[in-house]
Amino acid sequence: KVLLIEDVMDTSDIKDLSDLKVSKDETIENVAEKILNQDKSVAVIDSNNKIVGSINPSKIINTVFGGTKNNN
């Protein structure tokens, strides 16, 4: 199954975000590297450029690799 950002985004925490924005319809595989390069959560936008949620870099690590960031 291909996971979309929408599948793993957080809809309750949409403050203190990085400047990067990603589409909710983007696949995690396509944007994981961009998100992992951010220090803060990234805004998730819909097709109207409205912020609908956020995604934290550690969520990408957990989803893709099943681990946590900074944990060897």
Short mmCIF file of C-alpha atoms in Angstrom, two decimals, residues 13-72:
data_model
loop_
_atom_site.label_atom_id
_atom_site.label_comp_id
_atom_site.label_asym_id
_atom_site.label_seq_id
_atom_site.Cartn_x
_atom_site.Cartn_y
_atom_site.Cartn_z
CA ASP A 13 -1.17 20.41 15.86
CA ILE A 14 -0.92 23.11 13.19
CA LYS A 15 1.12 25.79 14.90
CA ASP A 16 4.86 26.52 14.98
CA LEU A 17 5.43 24.96 11.56
CA SER A 18 8.43 25.12 9.25
CA ASP A 19 8.22 27.11 6.02
CA LEU A 20 7.93 23.91 3.98
CA LYS A 21 4.46 22.87 2.84
CA VAL A 22 3.53 19.50 1.34
CA SER A 23 0.32 18.35 -0.31
CA LYS A 24 -1.90 15.91 1.58
CA ASP A 25 -2.11 13.92 -1.65
CA GLU A 26 1.66 13.48 -1.96
CA THR A 27 3.16 10.07 -1.24
CA ILE A 28 5.41 9.78 1.80
CA GLU A 29 8.10 8.29 -0.42
CA ASN A 30 8.23 11.44 -2.56
CA VAL A 31 8.53 13.97 0.26
CA ALA A 32 10.16 12.05 3.13
CA GLU A 33 13.63 13.48 2.52
CA LYS A 34 12.35 17.08 2.42
CA ILE A 35 10.40 16.57 5.66
CA LEU A 36 13.34 14.88 7.40
CA ASN A 37 15.50 17.93 6.67
CA GLN A 38 13.18 20.14 8.72
CA ASP A 39 13.60 20.90 12.43
CA LYS A 40 9.89 21.56 12.94
CA SER A 41 6.67 19.97 11.81
CA VAL A 42 5.73 20.62 8.19
CA ALA A 43 2.41 22.11 7.06
CA VAL A 44 0.13 19.81 5.07
CA ILE A 45 -2.05 21.60 2.53
CA ASP A 46 -5.05 20.68 0.42
CA SER A 47 -5.60 21.49 -3.27
CA ASN A 48 -6.64 25.05 -2.32
CA ASN A 49 -3.36 25.65 -0.42
CA LYS A 50 -5.28 25.61 2.87
CA ILE A 51 -3.39 24.11 5.82
CA VAL A 52 -5.26 20.97 6.86
CA GLY A 53 -2.70 19.40 9.17
CA SER A 54 0.97 18.90 9.92
CA ILE A 55 3.52 16.16 9.86
CA ASN A 56 6.46 15.84 12.21
CA PRO A 57 9.78 14.49 10.89
CA SER A 58 9.77 11.78 13.57
CA LYS A 59 6.41 10.55 12.25
CA ILE A 60 8.08 9.90 8.89
CA ILE A 61 10.83 7.89 10.62
CA ASN A 62 8.26 5.82 12.53
CA THR A 63 6.11 5.24 9.47
CA VAL A 64 8.84 4.41 6.98
CA PHE A 65 11.44 2.74 9.18
CA GLY A 66 9.50 1.69 12.27
CA GLY A 67 11.92 3.46 14.59
CA THR A 68 12.47 6.86 16.14
CA LYS A 69 14.67 9.77 15.13
CA ASN A 70 18.03 10.01 16.94
CA ASN A 71 17.69 6.44 18.14
CA ASN A 72 20.36 4.10 16.82
#
